[in-house]
Amino acid sequence: MQVARWCAAQGWPVHPLAPGTKHPVANCADCAATGHRASGCRCLVTGRWCHGHLAATTDHDRLRSWWEANSQLGVGISCGPAHLVVIDVDAHAKPLPARDRLLPGIVIPDAVDLAGLATGFDTLALLAALRGHASPADDTTTLRVRTPSGGLHVWYQAHPSLPLRSSTGAGKNRALAWQVDVRARGGFIIAPGTVTADGSYTPVGAVRRPAPLPSWLAAELQRTHHAEPPQDRLEPRRPPSRARQAVIAAGGAQDGTPAVLAGLLAEVVACTAAPEGMGFSDKLNRAAFTAGGLAAAGYLSEADAAAVLLDAASTARPGQERRWAPIVRAGLAAGARRPLHLRGRA
């Protein structure tokens, strides 16, 4: 809990890891089932851990409830909301690949002597040297964490205007160099001070805060496709299925969602058009209150009420669960105390 609270105080959302491991812990039987999706999971909107970094929070009351329930839980940090970029350097004993696979997209001249090159420390140093810089592994101005396997996590703070993503995810695998991956949006990093069965994640040196991401390294991450493509940021987001159904239902379609709630959900989803403003909080609060009242009156289940709110809110404000999850919980609870009977309307 001490590690979790320290991370939260830095503004880094955290989530539990299974005791003694580096893997997120499931919360309920459904969460461990194959095919279970975050968009329909009630654990997230009810303040329970589930789906790894998607459950991450800085809320101290929730952290206390999580780690008081099991003090042996490890600590993971969701990189995206914290704008963290962590260079993950491995030192595994693996056969050296061909010269053209050491640095993706870079031709290493034959004149460069590769004798002695054996780990990610070497390829990262080679990349830095080719660009005229010192290796990030030797950067004493930023937080560095030694891993139990002998590797190193080099932490940096990226500017919010440069959205970077992890090396793995969505069926893709992008490396910065051989045995050098990146942890950013869409992934998590293990907090310094966490202890697993293999050993501890130990800070190196006296620095405990990430330094700004060096410009040359930011350029390399863009070159290796760790930056979000411009179209990802400019194209309209398509609402998830339930949110699309809410919009359709607001126009008169029958999908099992009472029309009065569908109209309110459609207003929430409409906030997708702008990243801020549009009365998002008030609209979500009204929808949550109405959903709670409808569930209390038996028009839909509590799980379905939470699911449609989760989809609508995550569509309008993706990555802002810390902001909208408390609104959903409070609205559902308040609405549940005031059953809403529709007098024949569906």
Tab-separated table of N, CA and C in Angstrom, residues 33-121:
chain	number	residue	atom	x	y	z
A	33	ALA	N	-12.630	-15.371	-17.457
A	33	ALA	CA	-13.182	-16.199	-18.529
A	33	ALA	C	-12.715	-15.710	-19.887
A	34	THR	N	-12.508	-16.637	-20.798
A	34	THR	CA	-12.114	-16.294	-22.166
A	34	THR	C	-13.230	-15.521	-22.857
A	35	GLY	N	-12.876	-14.446	-23.519
A	35	GLY	CA	-13.865	-13.655	-24.237
A	35	GLY	C	-14.516	-12.569	-23.417
A	36	HIS	N	-14.213	-12.500	-22.121
A	36	HIS	CA	-14.789	-11.441	-21.275
A	36	HIS	C	-14.216	-10.097	-21.688
A	37	ARG	N	-15.082	-9.100	-21.869
A	37	ARG	CA	-14.659	-7.801	-22.372
A	37	ARG	C	-14.813	-6.728	-21.298
A	38	ALA	N	-13.902	-5.770	-21.323
A	38	ALA	CA	-13.951	-4.682	-20.345
A	38	ALA	C	-15.213	-3.851	-20.494
A	39	SER	N	-15.707	-3.689	-21.727
A	39	SER	CA	-16.846	-2.811	-21.962
A	39	SER	C	-18.107	-3.286	-21.267
A	40	GLY	N	-18.186	-4.567	-20.933
A	40	GLY	CA	-19.377	-5.062	-20.258
A	40	GLY	C	-19.132	-5.504	-18.841
A	41	CYS	N	-17.988	-5.156	-18.276
A	41	CYS	CA	-17.622	-5.632	-16.938
A	41	CYS	C	-18.030	-4.616	-15.881
A	42	ARG	N	-18.792	-5.064	-14.911
A	42	ARG	CA	-19.282	-4.162	-13.870
A	42	ARG	C	-18.209	-3.863	-12.821
A	43	CYS	N	-17.137	-4.657	-12.802
A	43	CYS	CA	-16.087	-4.425	-11.816
A	43	CYS	C	-15.523	-3.013	-11.917
A	44	LEU	N	-15.346	-2.525	-13.157
A	44	LEU	CA	-14.720	-1.223	-13.343
A	44	LEU	C	-15.569	-0.095	-12.783
A	45	VAL	N	-16.877	-0.126	-13.014
A	45	VAL	CA	-17.719	0.978	-12.560
A	45	VAL	C	-18.088	0.861	-11.090
A	46	THR	N	-17.842	-0.297	-10.494
A	46	THR	CA	-18.146	-0.440	-9.070
A	46	THR	C	-16.897	-0.325	-8.213
A	47	GLY	N	-15.768	0.055	-8.814
A	47	GLY	CA	-14.574	0.327	-8.027
A	47	GLY	C	-13.755	-0.885	-7.661
A	48	ARG	N	-13.919	-1.987	-8.392
A	48	ARG	CA	-13.104	-3.172	-8.120
A	48	ARG	C	-12.028	-3.310	-9.200
A	49	TRP	N	-10.946	-3.997	-8.867
A	49	TRP	CA	-9.897	-4.167	-9.863
A	49	TRP	C	-10.326	-5.209	-10.902
A	50	CYS	N	-9.932	-4.986	-12.098
A	50	CYS	CA	-10.247	-5.887	-13.203
A	50	CYS	C	-9.643	-5.298	-14.460
A	51	HIS	N	-9.264	-6.135	-15.418
A	51	HIS	CA	-8.760	-5.688	-16.713
A	51	HIS	C	-7.504	-4.832	-16.596
A	52	GLY	N	-6.644	-5.183	-15.649
A	52	GLY	CA	-5.328	-4.575	-15.561
A	52	GLY	C	-5.330	-3.065	-15.515
A	53	HIS	N	-4.616	-2.455	-16.467
A	53	HIS	CA	-4.408	-1.004	-16.417
A	53	HIS	C	-5.691	-0.214	-16.603
A	54	LEU	N	-6.779	-0.839	-17.107
A	54	LEU	CA	-8.034	-0.118	-17.272
A	54	LEU	C	-8.675	0.208	-15.920
A	55	ALA	N	-8.279	-0.511	-14.873
A	55	ALA	CA	-8.823	-0.262	-13.534
A	55	ALA	C	-7.968	0.711	-12.731
A	56	ALA	N	-6.854	1.152	-13.292
A	56	ALA	CA	-5.898	1.970	-12.536
A	56	ALA	C	-6.530	3.267	-12.041
A	57	THR	N	-6.148	3.692	-10.848
A	57	THR	CA	-6.716	4.882	-10.235
A	57	THR	C	-5.698	5.525	-9.297
A	58	THR	N	-5.943	6.790	-8.959
A	58	THR	CA	-5.154	7.477	-7.939
A	58	THR	C	-5.999	7.748	-6.703
A	59	ASP	N	-7.227	7.231	-6.679
A	59	ASP	CA	-8.140	7.458	-5.559
A	59	ASP	C	-7.643	6.710	-4.316
A	60	HIS	N	-7.275	7.461	-3.258
A	60	HIS	CA	-6.659	6.842	-2.088
A	60	HIS	C	-7.620	5.936	-1.331
A	61	ASP	N	-8.901	6.265	-1.321
A	61	ASP	CA	-9.863	5.398	-0.633
A	61	ASP	C	-9.958	4.046	-1.321
A	62	ARG	N	-9.951	4.064	-2.650
A	62	ARG	CA	-10.022	2.794	-3.368
A	62	ARG	C	-8.733	2.000	-3.199
A	63	LEU	N	-7.589	2.692	-3.228
A	63	LEU	CA	-6.319	1.984	-3.028
A	63	LEU	C	-6.280	1.335	-1.649
A	64	ARG	N	-6.764	2.055	-0.653
A	64	ARG	CA	-6.768	1.487	0.699
A	64	ARG	C	-7.634	0.234	0.759
A	65	SER	N	-8.814	0.281	0.110
A	65	SER	CA	-9.686	-0.898	0.140
A	65	SER	C	-9.053	-2.072	-0.588
A	66	TRP	N	-8.342	-1.794	-1.694
A	66	TRP	CA	-7.710	-2.879	-2.438
A	66	TRP	C	-6.597	-3.530	-1.645
A	67	TRP	N	-5.676	-2.722	-1.139
A	67	TRP	CA	-4.501	-3.311	-0.486
A	67	TRP	C	-4.776	-3.752	0.947
A	68	GLU	N	-5.840	-3.256	1.569
A	68	GLU	CA	-6.236	-3.805	2.862
A	68	GLU	C	-6.843	-5.178	2.681
A	69	ALA	N	-7.483	-5.412	1.518
A	69	ALA	CA	-8.053	-6.725	1.227
A	69	ALA	C	-6.957	-7.766	1.023
A	70	ASN	N	-5.807	-7.338	0.486
A	70	ASN	CA	-4.691	-8.259	0.272
A	70	ASN	C	-3.406	-7.442	0.223
A	71	SER	N	-2.691	-7.422	1.321
A	71	SER	CA	-1.478	-6.603	1.415
A	71	SER	C	-0.341	-7.129	0.554
A	72	GLN	N	-0.480	-8.338	-0.010
A	72	GLN	CA	0.579	-8.931	-0.826
A	72	GLN	C	0.457	-8.585	-2.302
A	73	LEU	N	-0.569	-7.840	-2.666
A	73	LEU	CA	-0.723	-7.451	-4.068
A	73	LEU	C	0.456	-6.589	-4.511
A	74	GLY	N	0.922	-6.816	-5.736
A	74	GLY	CA	1.954	-5.963	-6.301
A	74	GLY	C	1.336	-4.697	-6.863
A	75	VAL	N	2.166	-3.821	-7.425
A	75	VAL	CA	1.689	-2.523	-7.910
A	75	VAL	C	2.078	-2.339	-9.373
A	76	GLY	N	1.068	-2.158	-10.215
A	76	GLY	CA	1.286	-1.804	-11.610
A	76	GLY	C	0.863	-0.370	-11.850
A	77	ILE	N	1.468	0.298	-12.809
A	77	ILE	CA	1.161	1.696	-13.120
A	77	ILE	C	0.696	1.780	-14.573
A	78	SER	N	-0.448	2.378	-14.797
A	78	SER	CA	-0.948	2.581	-16.152
A	78	SER	C	-0.175	3.720	-16.800
A	79	CYS	N	0.567	3.422	-17.844
A	79	CYS	CA	1.481	4.411	-18.432
A	79	CYS	C	0.761	5.524	-19.186
A	80	GLY	N	-0.291	5.187	-19.926
A	80	GLY	CA	-0.952	6.170	-20.769
A	80	GLY	C	-1.462	7.401	-20.035
A	81	PRO	N	-2.353	7.230	-19.026
A	81	PRO	CA	-2.881	8.398	-18.318
A	81	PRO	C	-1.802	9.213	-17.616
A	82	ALA	N	-0.687	8.559	-17.244
A	82	ALA	CA	0.405	9.254	-16.559
A	82	ALA	C	1.395	9.882	-17.544
A	83	HIS	N	1.202	9.651	-18.845
A	83	HIS	CA	2.121	10.135	-19.893
A	83	HIS	C	3.541	9.624	-19.641
A	84	LEU	N	3.630	8.391	-19.176
A	84	LEU	CA	4.931	7.778	-18.936
A	84	LEU	C	5.377	6.991	-20.163
A	85	VAL	N	6.648	7.094	-20.467
A	85	VAL	CA	7.275	6.275	-21.500
A	85	VAL	C	8.460	5.587	-20.833
A	86	VAL	N	8.415	4.262	-20.774
A	86	VAL	CA	9.458	3.510	-20.089
A	86	VAL	C	10.189	2.637	-21.102
A	87	ILE	N	11.494	2.833	-21.187
A	87	ILE	CA	12.329	2.010	-22.072
A	87	ILE	C	12.697	0.749	-21.301
A	88	ASP	N	12.243	-0.376	-21.807
A	88	ASP	CA	12.413	-1.668	-21.129
A	88	ASP	C	13.591	-2.410	-21.771
A	89	VAL	N	14.703	-2.426	-21.079
A	89	VAL	CA	15.938	-3.026	-21.599
A	89	VAL	C	16.110	-4.423	-21.007
A	90	ASP	N	16.211	-5.416	-21.857
A	90	ASP	CA	16.392	-6.795	-21.401
A	90	ASP	C	17.840	-7.231	-21.535
A	91	ALA	N	18.196	-8.234	-20.737
A	91	ALA	CA	19.553	-8.792	-20.789
A	91	ALA	C	19.469	-10.309	-20.856
A	92	HIS	N	18.586	-10.811	-21.720
A	92	HIS	CA	18.392	-12.249	-21.845
A	92	HIS	C	19.504	-12.890	-22.680
A	93	ALA	N	19.827	-14.112	-22.331
A	93	ALA	CA	20.834	-14.858	-23.086
A	93	ALA	C	20.162	-15.455	-24.322
A	94	LYS	N	20.246	-14.743	-25.431
A	94	LYS	CA	19.632	-15.184	-26.679
A	94	LYS	C	20.644	-15.087	-27.807
A	95	PRO	N	20.476	-15.927	-28.823
A	95	PRO	CA	21.375	-15.827	-29.986
A	95	PRO	C	21.229	-14.462	-30.653
A	96	LEU	N	22.312	-13.898	-31.104
A	96	LEU	CA	22.303	-12.594	-31.749
A	96	LEU	C	21.629	-12.708	-33.120
A	97	PRO	N	20.661	-11.857	-33.431
A	97	PRO	CA	20.017	-11.920	-34.750
A	97	PRO	C	20.916	-11.321	-35.821
A	98	ALA	N	20.427	-11.361	-37.036
A	98	ALA	CA	21.179	-10.786	-38.153
A	98	ALA	C	21.357	-9.283	-37.950
A	99	ARG	N	22.387	-8.745	-38.557
A	99	ARG	CA	22.737	-7.331	-38.413
A	99	ARG	C	21.551	-6.411	-38.732
A	100	ASP	N	20.762	-6.762	-39.747
A	100	ASP	CA	19.665	-5.883	-40.155
A	100	ASP	C	18.457	-5.964	-39.237
A	101	ARG	N	18.515	-6.809	-38.197
A	101	ARG	CA	17.397	-6.919	-37.259
A	101	ARG	C	17.736	-6.364	-35.883
A	102	LEU	N	18.917	-5.813	-35.738
A	102	LEU	CA	19.315	-5.276	-34.428
A	102	LEU	C	18.625	-3.951	-34.124
A	103	LEU	N	18.544	-3.094	-35.132
A	103	LEU	CA	17.898	-1.791	-34.986
A	103	LEU	C	16.858	-1.663	-36.095
A	104	PRO	N	15.587	-1.859	-35.800
A	104	PRO	CA	14.555	-1.844	-36.850
A	104	PRO	C	14.600	-0.583	-37.702
A	105	GLY	N	14.711	-0.786	-39.011
A	105	GLY	CA	14.691	0.330	-39.933
A	105	GLY	C	16.019	1.027	-40.126
A	106	ILE	N	17.068	0.563	-39.465
A	106	ILE	CA	18.383	1.209	-39.570
A	106	ILE	C	19.392	0.214	-40.138
A	107	VAL	N	20.082	0.634	-41.176
A	107	VAL	CA	21.140	-0.187	-41.757
A	107	VAL	C	22.435	0.104	-41.000
A	108	ILE	N	22.984	-0.921	-40.377
A	108	ILE	CA	24.232	-0.758	-39.624
A	108	ILE	C	25.398	-1.009	-40.577
A	109	PRO	N	26.221	-0.006	-40.815
A	109	PRO	CA	27.338	-0.178	-41.761
A	109	PRO	C	28.226	-1.354	-41.374
A	110	ASP	N	28.769	-2.016	-42.380
A	110	ASP	CA	29.660	-3.156	-42.131
A	110	ASP	C	30.892	-2.741	-41.344
A	111	ALA	N	31.240	-1.474	-41.428
A	111	ALA	CA	32.425	-1.002	-40.707
A	111	ALA	C	32.218	-0.964	-39.202
A	112	VAL	N	30.966	-1.030	-38.762
A	112	VAL	CA	30.681	-1.011	-37.328
A	112	VAL	C	30.946	-2.394	-36.745
A	113	ASP	N	31.855	-2.465	-35.803
A	113	ASP	CA	32.235	-3.735	-35.184
A	113	ASP	C	31.186	-4.125	-34.145
A	114	LEU	N	30.549	-5.264	-34.338
A	114	LEU	CA	29.505	-5.722	-33.421
A	114	LEU	C	30.025	-6.762	-32.438
A	115	ALA	N	31.328	-6.945	-32.366
A	115	ALA	CA	31.899	-7.923	-31.436
A	115	ALA	C	31.531	-7.549	-29.999
A	116	GLY	N	31.063	-8.531	-29.252
A	116	GLY	CA	30.714	-8.314	-27.851
A	116	GLY	C	29.275	-7.907	-27.628
A	117	LEU	N	28.553	-7.584	-28.697
A	117	LEU	CA	27.160	-7.197	-28.544
A	117	LEU	C	26.339	-8.417	-28.142
A	118	ALA	N	25.602	-8.315	-27.006
A	118	ALA	CA	24.924	-9.511	-26.504
A	118	ALA	C	23.548	-9.248	-25.916
A	119	THR	N	23.221	-8.016	-25.512
A	119	THR	CA	21.952	-7.738	-24.829
A	119	THR	C	21.340	-6.432	-25.323
A	120	GLY	N	20.184	-6.113	-24.752
A	120	GLY	CA	19.526	-4.862	-25.069
A	120	GLY	C	20.326	-3.644	-24.634
A	121	PHE	N	21.161	-3.801	-23.614
A	121	PHE	CA	22.022	-2.693	-23.206
A	121	PHE	C	22.944	-2.294	-24.360
